[in-house]
Short mmCIF file of N, CA and C in Angstrom, two decimals:
data_model
loop_
_atom_site.label_atom_id
_atom_site.label_comp_id
_atom_site.label_asym_id
_atom_site.label_seq_id
_atom_site.Cartn_x
_atom_site.Cartn_y
_atom_site.Cartn_z
N MET A 1 16.09 -9.64 -3.88
CA MET A 1 16.14 -8.63 -4.71
C MET A 1 17.57 -8.09 -4.85
N SER A 2 17.94 -7.61 -5.87
CA SER A 2 19.23 -7.04 -6.16
C SER A 2 19.47 -5.70 -5.46
N ASN A 3 20.48 -5.53 -4.81
CA ASN A 3 21.05 -4.16 -4.23
C ASN A 3 21.00 -3.29 -5.31
N LYS A 4 21.40 -3.57 -6.49
CA LYS A 4 21.25 -2.35 -7.58
C LYS A 4 20.04 -1.72 -7.50
N PHE A 5 18.71 -2.19 -7.47
CA PHE A 5 17.68 -1.47 -7.45
C PHE A 5 17.58 -0.41 -5.86
N ARG A 6 17.90 -1.10 -4.96
CA ARG A 6 17.82 -0.52 -3.74
C ARG A 6 19.16 0.70 -3.68
N ASP A 7 20.15 0.37 -4.27
CA ASP A 7 20.84 1.53 -4.42
C ASP A 7 20.35 2.61 -5.19
N TYR A 8 19.82 2.48 -6.35
CA TYR A 8 18.96 3.44 -7.10
C TYR A 8 17.94 4.11 -6.53
N VAL A 9 17.43 3.68 -5.59
CA VAL A 9 16.35 4.29 -5.00
C VAL A 9 16.89 4.88 -3.91
N ALA A 10 18.09 4.51 -3.15
CA ALA A 10 18.66 5.39 -2.06
C ALA A 10 19.44 6.48 -2.86
N ASP A 11 19.71 6.52 -4.23
CA ASP A 11 20.69 7.57 -4.54
C ASP A 11 19.26 8.61 -4.89
N VAL A 12 18.17 8.22 -5.57
CA VAL A 12 17.06 9.03 -6.03
C VAL A 12 16.70 9.79 -4.54
N GLU A 13 16.41 9.33 -3.58
CA GLU A 13 16.25 10.09 -2.34
C GLU A 13 17.11 10.84 -1.86
N ARG A 14 18.25 10.57 -1.89
CA ARG A 14 19.59 11.53 -1.65
C ARG A 14 19.51 12.60 -2.36
N LYS A 15 19.33 12.73 -3.63
CA LYS A 15 19.14 13.75 -4.50
C LYS A 15 17.89 14.61 -4.38
N ALA A 16 16.70 14.03 -3.90
CA ALA A 16 15.40 14.54 -4.10
C ALA A 16 15.40 15.65 -3.14
N ASP A 17 14.92 17.08 -3.69
CA ASP A 17 14.59 18.21 -2.83
C ASP A 17 13.33 17.99 -2.23
N GLY A 18 13.09 19.10 -1.25
CA GLY A 18 11.83 18.88 -0.41
C GLY A 18 10.55 18.36 -1.10
N GLU A 19 10.10 19.00 -2.28
CA GLU A 19 9.00 18.67 -3.03
C GLU A 19 9.11 17.38 -3.60
N GLU A 20 10.17 16.96 -3.99
CA GLU A 20 10.42 15.44 -4.48
C GLU A 20 10.16 14.73 -3.21
N ARG A 21 10.81 14.68 -2.37
CA ARG A 21 10.76 13.89 -1.06
C ARG A 21 9.48 13.89 -0.85
N ARG A 22 8.70 14.75 -0.59
CA ARG A 22 7.39 14.81 -0.15
C ARG A 22 6.48 13.93 -1.05
N LEU A 23 6.75 13.92 -2.46
CA LEU A 23 6.00 13.27 -3.43
C LEU A 23 6.39 11.71 -3.18
N LEU A 24 7.63 11.52 -3.07
CA LEU A 24 7.95 10.12 -2.85
C LEU A 24 7.39 9.31 -1.28
N ASP A 25 7.50 10.17 -0.53
CA ASP A 25 6.97 9.81 0.61
C ASP A 25 5.26 9.44 0.58
N GLU A 26 4.78 10.02 -0.33
CA GLU A 26 3.13 10.15 -0.34
C GLU A 26 2.97 8.98 -1.43
N HIS A 27 3.88 8.46 -2.29
CA HIS A 27 3.64 7.48 -3.18
C HIS A 27 3.96 6.12 -2.37
N ARG A 28 4.92 6.30 -1.57
CA ARG A 28 5.25 4.94 -0.69
C ARG A 28 4.42 4.85 0.46
N ARG A 29 3.81 5.59 1.04
CA ARG A 29 2.51 5.48 1.93
C ARG A 29 1.47 4.86 0.87
N HIS A 30 1.01 5.44 -0.15
CA HIS A 30 -0.14 4.87 -1.22
C HIS A 30 0.40 3.29 -1.40
N TYR A 31 1.21 2.99 -1.88
CA TYR A 31 1.66 1.83 -2.33
C TYR A 31 1.79 0.64 -1.01
N ASN A 32 2.11 1.15 -0.04
CA ASN A 32 2.30 0.41 1.20
C ASN A 32 0.94 -0.01 1.78
N ILE A 33 -0.21 0.22 1.44
CA ILE A 33 -1.47 -0.03 1.88
C ILE A 33 -1.81 -1.46 0.93
N GLY A 34 -1.46 -1.45 -0.09
CA GLY A 34 -1.88 -2.36 -1.10
C GLY A 34 -0.84 -3.77 -0.75
N ALA A 35 0.38 -3.26 -0.55
CA ALA A 35 1.49 -4.36 0.06
C ALA A 35 1.08 -4.88 1.18
N LYS A 36 0.56 -4.08 2.19
CA LYS A 36 0.31 -4.77 3.43
C LYS A 36 -0.88 -5.51 3.19
N LEU A 37 -1.99 -4.99 2.48
CA LEU A 37 -2.93 -5.89 2.33
C LEU A 37 -2.88 -7.27 1.88
N LEU A 38 -2.15 -7.23 0.64
CA LEU A 38 -1.77 -8.72 -0.03
C LEU A 38 -0.79 -9.21 0.98
N GLU A 39 -0.13 -9.16 1.70
CA GLU A 39 0.63 -9.75 2.91
C GLU A 39 -0.35 -10.19 3.77
N ARG A 40 -1.22 -9.54 4.33
CA ARG A 40 -2.20 -10.02 5.18
C ARG A 40 -3.22 -11.03 4.57
N ARG A 41 -3.18 -10.76 3.35
CA ARG A 41 -4.47 -11.78 2.70
C ARG A 41 -3.55 -13.20 2.50
N LEU A 42 -2.37 -13.15 2.03
CA LEU A 42 -1.60 -14.33 1.89
C LEU A 42 -1.33 -15.21 3.13
N ALA A 43 -1.12 -14.24 4.30
CA ALA A 43 -0.89 -15.01 5.51
C ALA A 43 -1.98 -15.71 5.99
N ALA A 44 -3.15 -15.12 5.66
CA ALA A 44 -4.44 -15.68 5.88
C ALA A 44 -4.91 -16.89 5.21
N GLY A 45 -3.91 -17.12 4.27
CA GLY A 45 -4.29 -18.29 3.38
C GLY A 45 -5.57 -18.04 2.27
N MET A 46 -5.93 -16.61 2.14
CA MET A 46 -7.11 -16.41 1.44
C MET A 46 -6.63 -16.04 0.00
N THR A 47 -7.63 -16.35 -1.01
CA THR A 47 -7.45 -15.65 -2.33
C THR A 47 -8.11 -14.49 -2.51
N GLN A 48 -8.16 -13.74 -3.37
CA GLN A 48 -8.70 -12.46 -3.64
C GLN A 48 -10.16 -12.41 -3.69
N ARG A 49 -10.61 -13.98 -4.12
CA ARG A 49 -11.94 -14.01 -4.42
C ARG A 49 -12.57 -14.45 -3.06
N ASP A 50 -11.79 -14.99 -1.95
CA ASP A 50 -12.24 -15.50 -0.76
C ASP A 50 -12.43 -14.35 -0.10
N LEU A 51 -11.38 -13.24 -0.15
CA LEU A 51 -11.50 -12.06 0.48
C LEU A 51 -12.58 -11.17 -0.17
N ALA A 52 -12.86 -10.97 -1.40
CA ALA A 52 -14.01 -10.41 -1.77
C ALA A 52 -15.45 -11.04 -1.30
N GLN A 53 -15.67 -12.37 -1.09
CA GLN A 53 -16.97 -12.84 -0.52
C GLN A 53 -16.80 -12.61 0.78
N ALA A 54 -15.90 -12.50 1.48
CA ALA A 54 -15.74 -12.26 3.05
C ALA A 54 -16.21 -10.98 3.41
N SER A 55 -15.67 -9.80 2.55
CA SER A 55 -15.76 -8.48 2.82
C SER A 55 -16.66 -7.84 2.13
N GLY A 56 -17.07 -8.26 1.08
CA GLY A 56 -18.41 -7.52 0.18
C GLY A 56 -17.28 -6.56 -0.69
N VAL A 57 -16.43 -6.54 -0.94
CA VAL A 57 -15.63 -5.62 -1.63
C VAL A 57 -15.33 -6.54 -2.90
N GLY A 58 -15.38 -5.92 -4.16
CA GLY A 58 -15.16 -6.74 -5.49
C GLY A 58 -13.88 -7.04 -5.26
N GLN A 59 -13.71 -8.52 -5.79
CA GLN A 59 -12.16 -8.89 -6.19
C GLN A 59 -11.40 -7.95 -7.23
N ALA A 60 -12.04 -7.08 -8.11
CA ALA A 60 -11.31 -6.49 -9.27
C ALA A 60 -10.90 -5.21 -8.41
N GLU A 61 -11.39 -4.63 -7.37
CA GLU A 61 -11.01 -3.56 -6.62
C GLU A 61 -10.09 -4.12 -5.36
N ILE A 62 -10.05 -5.30 -5.14
CA ILE A 62 -8.92 -5.80 -4.11
C ILE A 62 -7.69 -5.88 -4.99
N SER A 63 -7.75 -6.23 -6.32
CA SER A 63 -7.08 -6.57 -7.09
C SER A 63 -6.07 -5.12 -7.40
N ARG A 64 -6.97 -4.17 -7.53
CA ARG A 64 -6.38 -2.79 -7.83
C ARG A 64 -5.68 -2.09 -6.64
N ILE A 65 -6.43 -2.49 -5.54
CA ILE A 65 -5.80 -1.91 -4.24
C ILE A 65 -4.17 -2.85 -3.93
N GLU A 66 -4.38 -3.79 -4.31
CA GLU A 66 -3.12 -4.58 -3.93
C GLU A 66 -1.77 -4.25 -5.11
N ARG A 67 -2.06 -3.82 -6.05
CA ARG A 67 -1.17 -3.22 -7.05
C ARG A 67 -1.22 -1.65 -6.75
N GLY A 68 -1.70 -1.55 -6.06
CA GLY A 68 -1.34 0.29 -5.77
C GLY A 68 -2.12 1.19 -6.63
N GLN A 69 -2.89 0.61 -7.47
CA GLN A 69 -3.73 1.21 -8.52
C GLN A 69 -5.10 1.84 -7.90
N GLY A 70 -5.49 1.37 -6.70
CA GLY A 70 -6.78 1.50 -6.30
C GLY A 70 -6.69 2.91 -5.37
N ASN A 71 -8.08 3.34 -5.03
CA ASN A 71 -7.95 4.37 -3.91
C ASN A 71 -8.75 4.20 -3.05
N PRO A 72 -8.68 3.42 -2.03
CA PRO A 72 -9.78 2.60 -1.20
C PRO A 72 -10.12 4.06 -0.14
N THR A 73 -11.35 3.87 0.01
CA THR A 73 -11.76 4.75 1.27
C THR A 73 -11.70 4.01 2.54
N ALA A 74 -11.86 4.74 3.45
CA ALA A 74 -11.56 4.00 5.08
C ALA A 74 -12.62 2.88 5.08
N GLN A 75 -13.87 3.18 4.65
CA GLN A 75 -15.03 1.94 4.75
C GLN A 75 -14.41 1.01 4.21
N THR A 76 -13.86 0.95 2.92
CA THR A 76 -13.34 -0.40 2.12
C THR A 76 -12.18 -0.80 2.89
N LEU A 77 -11.27 -0.21 3.37
CA LEU A 77 -10.34 -0.58 4.17
C LEU A 77 -10.69 -1.43 5.48
N GLN A 78 -11.70 -1.04 5.78
CA GLN A 78 -12.45 -1.60 7.14
C GLN A 78 -12.73 -3.06 6.84
N ALA A 79 -13.66 -3.07 5.90
CA ALA A 79 -14.20 -4.06 5.28
C ALA A 79 -13.46 -5.19 5.22
N LEU A 80 -11.84 -4.84 4.35
CA LEU A 80 -11.14 -5.62 4.04
C LEU A 80 -10.42 -5.98 5.28
N GLY A 81 -10.32 -5.50 6.18
CA GLY A 81 -9.64 -5.84 7.50
C GLY A 81 -10.24 -6.79 8.00
N ALA A 82 -11.59 -6.67 8.33
CA ALA A 82 -12.27 -7.37 9.40
C ALA A 82 -12.16 -8.94 9.08
N PRO A 83 -12.33 -9.60 7.74
CA PRO A 83 -12.12 -11.05 7.56
C PRO A 83 -10.48 -11.42 8.02
N LEU A 84 -9.59 -10.25 7.84
CA LEU A 84 -8.12 -10.71 7.94
C LEU A 84 -7.92 -10.28 9.41
N GLY A 85 -8.83 -10.11 10.26
CA GLY A 85 -8.65 -9.74 11.79
C GLY A 85 -7.65 -8.66 12.12
N VAL A 86 -7.69 -7.52 11.02
CA VAL A 86 -7.12 -6.23 11.14
C VAL A 86 -7.84 -4.95 11.22
N THR A 87 -7.40 -4.11 12.03
CA THR A 87 -8.23 -2.97 11.80
C THR A 87 -7.33 -1.64 11.40
N LEU A 88 -8.05 -0.73 10.88
CA LEU A 88 -7.60 0.52 10.62
C LEU A 88 -6.82 1.47 11.32
N ASP A 89 -5.77 1.90 11.41
CA ASP A 89 -5.04 2.56 12.57
C ASP A 89 -4.66 3.84 12.29
N TYR A 90 -5.09 4.91 12.74
CA TYR A 90 -4.53 6.30 12.41
C TYR A 90 -3.41 6.92 13.30
N SER A 91 -2.74 6.10 14.20
CA SER A 91 -2.05 6.44 15.28
C SER A 91 -0.71 7.04 14.40
N SER A 92 -0.41 6.45 13.15
CA SER A 92 0.80 6.84 12.68
C SER A 92 0.64 8.15 11.68
N LEU A 93 -0.68 8.65 11.55
CA LEU A 93 -0.85 9.60 10.74
C LEU A 93 -0.20 11.26 11.25
N GLU A 94 0.44 11.87 10.64
CA GLU A 94 1.35 12.98 10.96
C GLU A 94 0.03 14.23 11.30
N THR A 95 0.26 15.01 12.09
CA THR A 95 -0.80 16.19 12.08
C THR A 95 -0.11 17.79 11.64
N SER A 96 -0.62 18.40 11.15
CA SER A 96 0.05 19.64 10.55
C SER A 96 -0.38 21.01 11.58
#
């Protein structure tokens, strides 16, 4: 990946005020879930169809989650994680 995009992102983050930074962090967490699911699925050598059959979650929903367009429940994430050998971890959540 070109450093130019990373430079752009760094510049946006540097210029962000408090609310903008909060929104950036929220979006980063949201898209990170899908990216991690995709990474784990590929590492397991599974297709979306394989994972759908193993988890009971529809292939279309898996696709939406991996693209950052889904809004999975904790139950859905647990169902997807089981065949991949991963569990839902709340240890990094912030408390208010």
